[in-house]
Short mmCIF file of C-alpha atoms and ligand atoms in Angstrom, two decimals:
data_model
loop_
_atom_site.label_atom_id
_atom_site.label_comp_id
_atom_site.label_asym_id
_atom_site.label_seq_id
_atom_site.Cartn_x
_atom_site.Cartn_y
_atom_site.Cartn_z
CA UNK C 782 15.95 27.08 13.70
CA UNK C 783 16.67 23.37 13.98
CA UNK C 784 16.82 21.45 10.39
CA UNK C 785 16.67 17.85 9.65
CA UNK C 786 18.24 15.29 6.48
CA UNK C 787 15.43 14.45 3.86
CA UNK C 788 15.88 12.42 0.97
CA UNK C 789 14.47 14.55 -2.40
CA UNK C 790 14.32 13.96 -6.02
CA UNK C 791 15.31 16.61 -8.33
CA UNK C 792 14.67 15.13 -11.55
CA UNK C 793 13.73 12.01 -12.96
CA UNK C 794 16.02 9.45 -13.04
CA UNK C 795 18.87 11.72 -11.55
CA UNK C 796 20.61 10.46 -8.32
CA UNK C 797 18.53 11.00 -4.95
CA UNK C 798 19.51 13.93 -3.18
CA UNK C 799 19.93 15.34 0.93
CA UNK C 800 18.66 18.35 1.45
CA UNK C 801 18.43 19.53 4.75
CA UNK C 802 14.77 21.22 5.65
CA UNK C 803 13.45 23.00 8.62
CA UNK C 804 12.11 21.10 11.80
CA UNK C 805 8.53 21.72 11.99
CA UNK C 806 6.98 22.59 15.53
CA UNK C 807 3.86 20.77 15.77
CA UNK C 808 0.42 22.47 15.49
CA UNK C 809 -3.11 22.47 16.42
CA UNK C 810 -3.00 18.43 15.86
CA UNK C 811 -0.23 17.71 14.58
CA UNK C 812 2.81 15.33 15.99
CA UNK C 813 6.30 15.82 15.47
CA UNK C 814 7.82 12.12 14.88
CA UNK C 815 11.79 11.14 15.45
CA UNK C 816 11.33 8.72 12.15
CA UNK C 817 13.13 5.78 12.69
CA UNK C 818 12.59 3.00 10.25
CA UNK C 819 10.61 3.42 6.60
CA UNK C 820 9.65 1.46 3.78
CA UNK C 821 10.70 2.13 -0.12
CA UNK C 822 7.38 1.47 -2.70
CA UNK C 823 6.52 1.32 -6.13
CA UNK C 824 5.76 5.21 -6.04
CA UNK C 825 8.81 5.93 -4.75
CA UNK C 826 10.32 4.42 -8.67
CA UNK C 827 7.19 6.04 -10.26
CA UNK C 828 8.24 9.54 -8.81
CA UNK C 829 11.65 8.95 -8.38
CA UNK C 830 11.84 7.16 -12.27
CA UNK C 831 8.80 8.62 -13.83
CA UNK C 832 8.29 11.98 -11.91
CA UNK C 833 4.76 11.25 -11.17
CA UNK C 834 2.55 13.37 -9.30
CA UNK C 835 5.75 15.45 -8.18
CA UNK C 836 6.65 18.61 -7.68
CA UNK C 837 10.45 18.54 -7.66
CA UNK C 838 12.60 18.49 -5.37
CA UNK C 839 10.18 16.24 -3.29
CA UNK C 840 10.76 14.46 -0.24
CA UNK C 841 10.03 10.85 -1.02
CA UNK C 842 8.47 7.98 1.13
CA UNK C 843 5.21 7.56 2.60
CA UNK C 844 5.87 5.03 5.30
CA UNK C 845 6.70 6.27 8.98
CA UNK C 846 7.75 4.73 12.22
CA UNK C 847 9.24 6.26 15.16
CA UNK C 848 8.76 7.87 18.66
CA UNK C 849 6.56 11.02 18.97
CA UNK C 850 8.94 13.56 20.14
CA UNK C 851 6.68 16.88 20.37
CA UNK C 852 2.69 17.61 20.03
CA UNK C 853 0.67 20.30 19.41
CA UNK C 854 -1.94 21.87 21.83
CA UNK C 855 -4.93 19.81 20.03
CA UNK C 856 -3.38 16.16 20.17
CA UNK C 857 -5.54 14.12 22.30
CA UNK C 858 -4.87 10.63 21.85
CA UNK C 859 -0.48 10.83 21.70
CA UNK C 860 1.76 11.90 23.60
CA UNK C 861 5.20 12.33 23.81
CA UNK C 862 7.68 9.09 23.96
CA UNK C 863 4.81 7.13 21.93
CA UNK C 864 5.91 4.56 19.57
CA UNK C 865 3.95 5.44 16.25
CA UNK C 866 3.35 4.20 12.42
CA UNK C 867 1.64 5.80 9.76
CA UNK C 868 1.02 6.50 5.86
CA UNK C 869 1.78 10.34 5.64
CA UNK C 870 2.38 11.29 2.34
CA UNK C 871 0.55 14.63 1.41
CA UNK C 872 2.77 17.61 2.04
CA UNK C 873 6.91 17.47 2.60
CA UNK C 874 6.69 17.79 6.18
CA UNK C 875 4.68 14.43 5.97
CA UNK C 876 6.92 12.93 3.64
CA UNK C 877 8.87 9.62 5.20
CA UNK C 878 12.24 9.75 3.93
CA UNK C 879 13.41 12.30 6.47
CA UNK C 880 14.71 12.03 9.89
CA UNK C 881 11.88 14.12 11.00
CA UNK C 882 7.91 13.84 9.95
CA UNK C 883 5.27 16.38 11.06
CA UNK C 884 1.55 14.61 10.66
CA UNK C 885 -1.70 15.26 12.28
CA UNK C 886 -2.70 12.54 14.79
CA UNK C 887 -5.30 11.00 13.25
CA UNK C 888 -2.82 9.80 10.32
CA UNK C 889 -0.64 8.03 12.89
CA UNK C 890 -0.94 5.03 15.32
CA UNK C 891 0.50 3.14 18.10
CA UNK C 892 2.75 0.41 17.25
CA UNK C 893 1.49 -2.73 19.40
CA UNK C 894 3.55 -3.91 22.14
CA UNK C 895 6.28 -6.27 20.82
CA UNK C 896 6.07 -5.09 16.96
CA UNK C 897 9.08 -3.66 15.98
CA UNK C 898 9.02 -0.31 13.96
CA UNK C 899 10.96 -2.56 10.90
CA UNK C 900 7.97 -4.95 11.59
CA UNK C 901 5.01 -2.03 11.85
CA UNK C 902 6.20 0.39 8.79
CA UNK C 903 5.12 -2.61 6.45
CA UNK C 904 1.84 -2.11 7.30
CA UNK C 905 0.74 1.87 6.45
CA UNK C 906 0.70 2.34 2.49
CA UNK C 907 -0.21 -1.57 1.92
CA UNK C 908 -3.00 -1.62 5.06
CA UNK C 909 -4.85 1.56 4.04
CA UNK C 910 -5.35 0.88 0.38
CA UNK C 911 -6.70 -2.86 0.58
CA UNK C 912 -8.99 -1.32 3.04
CA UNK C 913 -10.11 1.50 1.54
CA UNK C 914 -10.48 -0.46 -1.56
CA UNK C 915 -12.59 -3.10 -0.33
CA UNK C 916 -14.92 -0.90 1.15
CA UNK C 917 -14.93 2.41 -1.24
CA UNK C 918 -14.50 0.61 -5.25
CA UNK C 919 -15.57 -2.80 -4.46
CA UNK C 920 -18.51 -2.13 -1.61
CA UNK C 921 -17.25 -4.52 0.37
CA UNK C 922 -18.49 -4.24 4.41
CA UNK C 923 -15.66 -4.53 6.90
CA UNK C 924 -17.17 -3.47 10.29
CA UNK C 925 -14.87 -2.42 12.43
CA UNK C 926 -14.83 -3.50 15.71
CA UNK C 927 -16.01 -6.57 13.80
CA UNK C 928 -19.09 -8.12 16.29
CA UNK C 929 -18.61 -11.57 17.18
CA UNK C 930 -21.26 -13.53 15.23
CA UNK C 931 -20.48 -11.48 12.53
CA UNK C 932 -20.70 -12.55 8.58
CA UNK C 933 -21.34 -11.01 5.68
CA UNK C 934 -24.62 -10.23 4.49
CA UNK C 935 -25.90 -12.85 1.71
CA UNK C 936 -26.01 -10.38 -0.93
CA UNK C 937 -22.00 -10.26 -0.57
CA UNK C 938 -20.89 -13.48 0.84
CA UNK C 939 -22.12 -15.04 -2.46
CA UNK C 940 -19.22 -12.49 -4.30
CA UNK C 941 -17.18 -14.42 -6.35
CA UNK C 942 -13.74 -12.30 -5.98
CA UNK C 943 -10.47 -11.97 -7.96
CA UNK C 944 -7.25 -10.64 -6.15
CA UNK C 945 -4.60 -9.94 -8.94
CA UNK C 946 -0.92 -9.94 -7.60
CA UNK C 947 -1.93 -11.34 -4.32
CA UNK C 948 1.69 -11.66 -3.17
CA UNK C 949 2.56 -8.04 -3.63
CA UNK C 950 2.04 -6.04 -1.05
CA UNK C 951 -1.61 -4.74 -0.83
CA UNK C 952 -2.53 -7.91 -2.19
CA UNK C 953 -1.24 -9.77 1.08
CA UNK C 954 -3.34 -7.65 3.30
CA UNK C 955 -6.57 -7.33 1.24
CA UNK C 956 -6.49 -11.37 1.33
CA UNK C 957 -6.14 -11.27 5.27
CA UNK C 958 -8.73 -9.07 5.46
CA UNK C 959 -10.95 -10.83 3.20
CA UNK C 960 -10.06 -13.93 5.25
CA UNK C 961 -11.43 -12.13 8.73
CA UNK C 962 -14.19 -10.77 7.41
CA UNK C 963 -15.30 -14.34 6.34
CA UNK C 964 -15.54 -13.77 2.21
CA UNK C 965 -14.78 -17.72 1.12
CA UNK C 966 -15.16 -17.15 -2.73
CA UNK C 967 -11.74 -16.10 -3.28
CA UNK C 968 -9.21 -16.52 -6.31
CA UNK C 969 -5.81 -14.94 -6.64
CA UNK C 970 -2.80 -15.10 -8.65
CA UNK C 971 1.03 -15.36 -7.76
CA UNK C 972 4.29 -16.81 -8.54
CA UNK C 973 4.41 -20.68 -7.32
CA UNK C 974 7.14 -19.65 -4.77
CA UNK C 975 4.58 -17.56 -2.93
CA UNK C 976 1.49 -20.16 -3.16
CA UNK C 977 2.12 -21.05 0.56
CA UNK C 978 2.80 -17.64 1.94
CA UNK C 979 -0.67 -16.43 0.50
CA UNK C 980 -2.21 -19.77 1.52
CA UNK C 981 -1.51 -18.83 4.75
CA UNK C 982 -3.30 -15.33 3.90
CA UNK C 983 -5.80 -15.87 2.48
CA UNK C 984 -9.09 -17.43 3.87
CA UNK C 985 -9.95 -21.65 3.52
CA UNK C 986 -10.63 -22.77 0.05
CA UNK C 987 -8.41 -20.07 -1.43
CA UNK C 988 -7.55 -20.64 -5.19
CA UNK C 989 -4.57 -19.98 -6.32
CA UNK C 990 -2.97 -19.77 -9.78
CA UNK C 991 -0.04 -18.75 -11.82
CA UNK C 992 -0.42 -16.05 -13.81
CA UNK C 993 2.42 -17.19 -15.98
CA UNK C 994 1.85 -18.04 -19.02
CA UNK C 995 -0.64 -15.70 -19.26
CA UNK C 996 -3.24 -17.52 -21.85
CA UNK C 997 -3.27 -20.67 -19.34
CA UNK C 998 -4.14 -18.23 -16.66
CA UNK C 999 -6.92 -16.15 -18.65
CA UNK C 1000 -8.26 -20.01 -20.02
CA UNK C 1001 -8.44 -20.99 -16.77
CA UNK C 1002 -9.92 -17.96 -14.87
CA UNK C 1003 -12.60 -17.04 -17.79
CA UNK C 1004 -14.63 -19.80 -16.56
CA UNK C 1005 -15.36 -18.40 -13.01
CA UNK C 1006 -18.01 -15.35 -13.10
CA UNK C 1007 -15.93 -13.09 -11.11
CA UNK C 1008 -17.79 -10.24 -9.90
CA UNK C 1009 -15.16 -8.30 -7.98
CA UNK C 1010 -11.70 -7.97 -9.10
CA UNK C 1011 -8.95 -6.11 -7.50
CA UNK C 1012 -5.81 -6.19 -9.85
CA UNK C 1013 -2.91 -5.04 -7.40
CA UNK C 1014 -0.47 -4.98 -9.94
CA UNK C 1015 -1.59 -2.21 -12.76
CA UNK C 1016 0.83 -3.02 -15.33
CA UNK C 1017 -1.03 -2.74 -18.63
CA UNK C 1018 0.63 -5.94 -20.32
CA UNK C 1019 0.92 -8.29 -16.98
CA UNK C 1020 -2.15 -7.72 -15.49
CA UNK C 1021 -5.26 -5.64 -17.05
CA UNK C 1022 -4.93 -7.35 -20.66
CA UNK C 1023 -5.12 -10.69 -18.83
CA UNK C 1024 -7.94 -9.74 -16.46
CA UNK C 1025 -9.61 -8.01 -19.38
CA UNK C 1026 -10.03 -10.85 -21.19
CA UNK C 1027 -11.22 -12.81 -17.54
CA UNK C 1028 -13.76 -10.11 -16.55
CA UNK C 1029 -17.19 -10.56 -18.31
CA UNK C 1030 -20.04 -10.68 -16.25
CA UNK C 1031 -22.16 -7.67 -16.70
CA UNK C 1032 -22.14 -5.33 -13.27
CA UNK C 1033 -18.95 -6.64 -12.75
CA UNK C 1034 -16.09 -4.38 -10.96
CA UNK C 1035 -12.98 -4.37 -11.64
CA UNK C 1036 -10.77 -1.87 -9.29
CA UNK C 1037 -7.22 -1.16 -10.47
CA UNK C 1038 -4.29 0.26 -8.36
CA UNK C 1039 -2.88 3.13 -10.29
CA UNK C 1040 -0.85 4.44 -11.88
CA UNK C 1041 -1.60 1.78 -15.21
CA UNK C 1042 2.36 1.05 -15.59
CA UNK C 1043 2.69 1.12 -19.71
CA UNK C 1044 6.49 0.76 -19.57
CA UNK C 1045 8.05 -0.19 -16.08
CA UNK C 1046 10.98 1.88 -14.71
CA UNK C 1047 14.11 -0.14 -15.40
CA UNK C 1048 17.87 0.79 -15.00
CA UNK C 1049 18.34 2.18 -18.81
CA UNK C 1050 14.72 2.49 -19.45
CA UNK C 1051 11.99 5.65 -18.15
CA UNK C 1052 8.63 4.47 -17.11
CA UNK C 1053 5.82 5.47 -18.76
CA UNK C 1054 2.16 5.46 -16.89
CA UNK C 1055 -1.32 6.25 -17.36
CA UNK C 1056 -4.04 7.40 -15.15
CA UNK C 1057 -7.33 5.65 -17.41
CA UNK C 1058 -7.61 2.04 -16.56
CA UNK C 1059 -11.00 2.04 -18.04
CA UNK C 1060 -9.48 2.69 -21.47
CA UNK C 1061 -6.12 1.39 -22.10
CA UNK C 1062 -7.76 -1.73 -22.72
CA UNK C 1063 -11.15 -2.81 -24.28
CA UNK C 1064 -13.30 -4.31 -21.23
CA UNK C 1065 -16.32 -6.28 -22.15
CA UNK C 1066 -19.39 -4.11 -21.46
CA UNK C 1067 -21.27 -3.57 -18.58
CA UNK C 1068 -17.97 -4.22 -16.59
CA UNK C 1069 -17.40 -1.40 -14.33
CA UNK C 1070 -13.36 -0.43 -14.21
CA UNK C 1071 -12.63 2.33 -11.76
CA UNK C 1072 -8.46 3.55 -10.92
CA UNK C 1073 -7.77 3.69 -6.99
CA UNK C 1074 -7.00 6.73 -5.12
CA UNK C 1075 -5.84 5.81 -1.85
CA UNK C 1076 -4.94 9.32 -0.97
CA UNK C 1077 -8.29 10.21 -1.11
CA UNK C 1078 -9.15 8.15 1.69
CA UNK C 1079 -9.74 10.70 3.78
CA UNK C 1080 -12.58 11.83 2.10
CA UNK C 1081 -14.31 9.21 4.11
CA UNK C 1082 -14.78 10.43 7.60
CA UNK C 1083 -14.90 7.61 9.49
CA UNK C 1084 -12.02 6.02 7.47
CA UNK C 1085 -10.34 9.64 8.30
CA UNK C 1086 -10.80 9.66 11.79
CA UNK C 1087 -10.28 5.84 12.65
CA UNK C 1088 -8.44 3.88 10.09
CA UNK C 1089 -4.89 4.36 10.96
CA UNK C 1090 -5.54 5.44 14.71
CA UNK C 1091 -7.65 2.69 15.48
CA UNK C 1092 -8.16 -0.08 13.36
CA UNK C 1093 -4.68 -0.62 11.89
CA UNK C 1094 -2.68 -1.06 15.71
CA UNK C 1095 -6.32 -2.37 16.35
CA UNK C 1096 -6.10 -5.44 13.57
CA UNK C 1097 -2.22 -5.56 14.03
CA UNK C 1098 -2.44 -5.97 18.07
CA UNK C 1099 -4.66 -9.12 17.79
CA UNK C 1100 -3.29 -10.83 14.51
CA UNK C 1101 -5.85 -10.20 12.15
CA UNK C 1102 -2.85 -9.11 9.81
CA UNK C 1103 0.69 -9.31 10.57
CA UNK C 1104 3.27 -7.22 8.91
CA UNK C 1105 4.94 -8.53 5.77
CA UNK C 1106 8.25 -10.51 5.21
CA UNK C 1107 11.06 -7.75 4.76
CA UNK C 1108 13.95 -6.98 3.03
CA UNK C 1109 15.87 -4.96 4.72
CA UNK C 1110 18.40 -2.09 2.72
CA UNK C 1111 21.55 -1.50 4.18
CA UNK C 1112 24.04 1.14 3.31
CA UNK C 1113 26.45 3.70 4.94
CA UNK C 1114 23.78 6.78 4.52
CA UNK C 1115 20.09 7.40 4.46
CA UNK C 1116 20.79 8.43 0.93
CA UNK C 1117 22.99 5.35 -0.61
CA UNK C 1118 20.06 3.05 1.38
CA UNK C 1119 17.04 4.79 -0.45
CA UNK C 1120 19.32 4.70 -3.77
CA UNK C 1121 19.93 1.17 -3.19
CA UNK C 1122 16.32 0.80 -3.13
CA UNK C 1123 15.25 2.23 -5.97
CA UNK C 1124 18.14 0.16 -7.98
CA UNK C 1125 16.06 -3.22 -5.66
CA UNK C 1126 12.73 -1.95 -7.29
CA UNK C 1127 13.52 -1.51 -10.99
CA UNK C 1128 14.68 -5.15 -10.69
CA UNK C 1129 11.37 -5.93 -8.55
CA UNK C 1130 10.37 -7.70 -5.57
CA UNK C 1131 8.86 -10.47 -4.73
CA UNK C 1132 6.59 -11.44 -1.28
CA UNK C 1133 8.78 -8.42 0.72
CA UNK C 1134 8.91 -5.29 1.69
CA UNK C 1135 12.31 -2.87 1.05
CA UNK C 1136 12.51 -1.21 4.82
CA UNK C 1137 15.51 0.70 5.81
CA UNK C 1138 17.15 2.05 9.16
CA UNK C 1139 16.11 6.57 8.99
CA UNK C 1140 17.68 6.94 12.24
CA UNK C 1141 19.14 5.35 15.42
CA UNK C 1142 16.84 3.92 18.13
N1 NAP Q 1136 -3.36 3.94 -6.35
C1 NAP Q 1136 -3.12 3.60 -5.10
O1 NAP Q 1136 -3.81 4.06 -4.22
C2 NAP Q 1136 -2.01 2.63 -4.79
C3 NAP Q 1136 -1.73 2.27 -3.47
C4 NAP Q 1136 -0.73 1.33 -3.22
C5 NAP Q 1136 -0.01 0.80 -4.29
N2 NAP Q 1136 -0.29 1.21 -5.54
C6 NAP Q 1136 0.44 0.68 -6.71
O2 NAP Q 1136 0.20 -0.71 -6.78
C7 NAP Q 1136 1.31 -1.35 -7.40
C8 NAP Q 1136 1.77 -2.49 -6.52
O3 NAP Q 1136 2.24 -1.97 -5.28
P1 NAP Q 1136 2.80 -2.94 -4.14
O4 NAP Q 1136 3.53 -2.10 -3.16
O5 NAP Q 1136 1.70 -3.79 -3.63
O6 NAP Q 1136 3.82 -3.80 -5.02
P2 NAP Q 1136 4.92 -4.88 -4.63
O7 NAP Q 1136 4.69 -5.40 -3.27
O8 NAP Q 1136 6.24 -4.31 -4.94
O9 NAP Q 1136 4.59 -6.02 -5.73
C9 NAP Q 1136 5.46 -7.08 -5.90
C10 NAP Q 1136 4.64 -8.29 -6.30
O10 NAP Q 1136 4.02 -8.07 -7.55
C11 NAP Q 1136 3.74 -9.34 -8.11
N3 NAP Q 1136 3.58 -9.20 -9.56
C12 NAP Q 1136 4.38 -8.56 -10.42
N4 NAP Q 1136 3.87 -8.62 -11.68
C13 NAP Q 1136 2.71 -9.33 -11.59
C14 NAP Q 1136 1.72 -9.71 -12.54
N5 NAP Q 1136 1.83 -9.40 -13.82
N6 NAP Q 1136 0.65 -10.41 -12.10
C15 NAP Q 1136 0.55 -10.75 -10.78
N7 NAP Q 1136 1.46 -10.42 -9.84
C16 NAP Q 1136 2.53 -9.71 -10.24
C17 NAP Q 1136 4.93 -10.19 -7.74
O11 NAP Q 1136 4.41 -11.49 -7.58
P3 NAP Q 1136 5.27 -12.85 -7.65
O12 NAP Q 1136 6.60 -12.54 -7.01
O13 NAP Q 1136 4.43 -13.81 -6.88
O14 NAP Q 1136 5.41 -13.19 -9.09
C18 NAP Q 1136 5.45 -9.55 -6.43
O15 NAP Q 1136 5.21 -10.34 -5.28
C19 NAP Q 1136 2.37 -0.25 -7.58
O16 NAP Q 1136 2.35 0.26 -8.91
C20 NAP Q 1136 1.94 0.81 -6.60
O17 NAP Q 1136 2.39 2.10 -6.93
C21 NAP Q 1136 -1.27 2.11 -5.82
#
């Protein structure tokens, strides 16, 4: 039996780990991936850090990008020698941090000609949950393929919209998306050094403010009657207090990227997280405050069967959203690079993604 290298954490806040697992042989519809390049999130440090939602040791990373190497006897759309990117996160043999990653088809897609894997495995995690979002918590419609005279229907072009963190990662795809889809009454929050790169986002007439110091930011945002909100952020102090005391209008939604981070994962300090958006703060009533799940996204079929095959190499291959800036980890081993990034996100990150080198091209 053939095994492969896979990056694990075996307690929280203890060093990362190698531990070499079998090579799966693809079945039914699965595809066996030579992973390449991958991407270290936020819920890498909240499982890594905080041990959150894992069962240890677990294989970490949910970003994939490499060259299909073996199918099973179902596959219909890949083949073998494909260039492929995907969000696989729900069982270790999906897992990204390993030099091989066993998913079913429909999870992956082909990287467009003249995207680089570095380039394409910024996309999966980020892509899928400002999607799903839109759509599933804030009832957004994104058709997909979008028809040409397309607009949205008056009952939501009139949507006055808050993106929270728009320079973090989902937050720079949900405002390209919003931008294509033709939604115009759009607000969103950053750092000043990232005003231009979400400018360039974001659709015309995008307003953009600091969200430092936080009571000039909730003065100056209370006066718009925001009736969607996405906060991309979920840290209880830097982002639902402020938009709590923003968000007022009754039937208003507010959709919040869990986990709620209550302490953030720092070198000497262990994070501490909760799962209840709707009541870790007061919210004024009648506003609606639901936690995202993007690994439920499945549980919409169409999303299931299309979203990463299709529409993300779909929106990718004709600019509708281009990957994000990265940083890019270097180190001697697969294991000092995905330590080194876990040190890069307790400090944080700012407009980039942390990708690193799994294996040789
Ligand atoms: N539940 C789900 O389905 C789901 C899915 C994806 C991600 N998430 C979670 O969402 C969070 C963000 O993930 P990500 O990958 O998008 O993060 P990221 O790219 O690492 O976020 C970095 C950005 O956050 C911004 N930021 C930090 N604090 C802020 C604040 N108080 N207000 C506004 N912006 C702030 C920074 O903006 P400036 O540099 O401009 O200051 C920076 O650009 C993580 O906790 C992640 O686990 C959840």
């Amino acid at each position: 039996m053939s095994t492969h290298a896979a990056i694990v954490t075996v307690s929280p806040r203890s060093p990362l780990q190698v531990l070499q697992l079998p090579t799966p042989v693809p079945t039914a519809n699965e595809v066996l991936i030579r992973n390449l390049w991958t991407a270290s999130t936020p819920l890498d440090l909240h499982q890594a850090d905080g041990g959150l939602l894992v069962t240890h040791p677990q294989v970490l990373g949910d970003g994939t990008a490499g060259t299909v190497t073996a199918v099973g006897p179902e596959v219909k759309r890949l083949k073998v020698g494909d260039r492929v990117f995907g969000f696989t996160w729900r069982n270790p043999k999906e897992k990204a941090h390993q030099e091989f990653v066993c998913a079913p088809e429909k999870l992956l897609g082909v990287v467009p000609e003249g995207v680089s894997f570095q380039e394409a495995v910024t996309l999966p995690n980020n892509f899928v949950t400002a999607f799903h979002t839109l759509v599933t918590d804030l009832h957004l419609e994104l058709p997909w393929p979008k028809p040409e005279d397309w607009s949205p229907p008056p009952n939501l072009a009139t949507k006055q919209i808050l993106i929270w963190g728009g320079s973090s990662s989902v937050g720079q795809f949900a405002l390209q998306l919003l931008n294509y889809y033709g939604y115009t009454h759009v607000t969103t929050t950053a750092s000043p050094a990232n005003h231009p790169l979400l400018r360039r986002c974001g659709p015309p007439g995008l307003r953009i403010h600091n969200y430092r110091p936080a009571s000039t930011a909730i003065s100056t945002l209370s006066q718009q009657p925001f009736d969607l909100v996405l906060d991309c952020i979920g840290s209880l102090s830097g982002s639902l207090t402020p938009i709590s005391r923003i968000v007022s209008k009754t039937g208003a939604v507010v959709a919040v990227l869990l986990p709620v981070i209550v302490v953030p994962a720092t070198e000497h300090e262990k994070p501490e997280y909760d799962m209840r958006p709707e009541e870790v703060v007061e919210w004024a009533k009648g506003v609606e405050v639901v936690g995202v799940r993007t690994h439920h996204y499945l549980d919409n079929e169409w999303m299931g069967e299309y979203l990463q095959g299709v529409v993300m190499p779909g929106m990718l291959d004709r600019g509708v959203v281009t990957p994000q800036k990265q940083r890019v980890v270097e180190g001697e081993t697969m294991v000092e690079r995905a330590e080194k990034a876990r040190g890069i996100l307790r400090e944080g990150v700012s407009g980039e993604r942390l990708v690193w080198r799994v294996g040789e091209e």
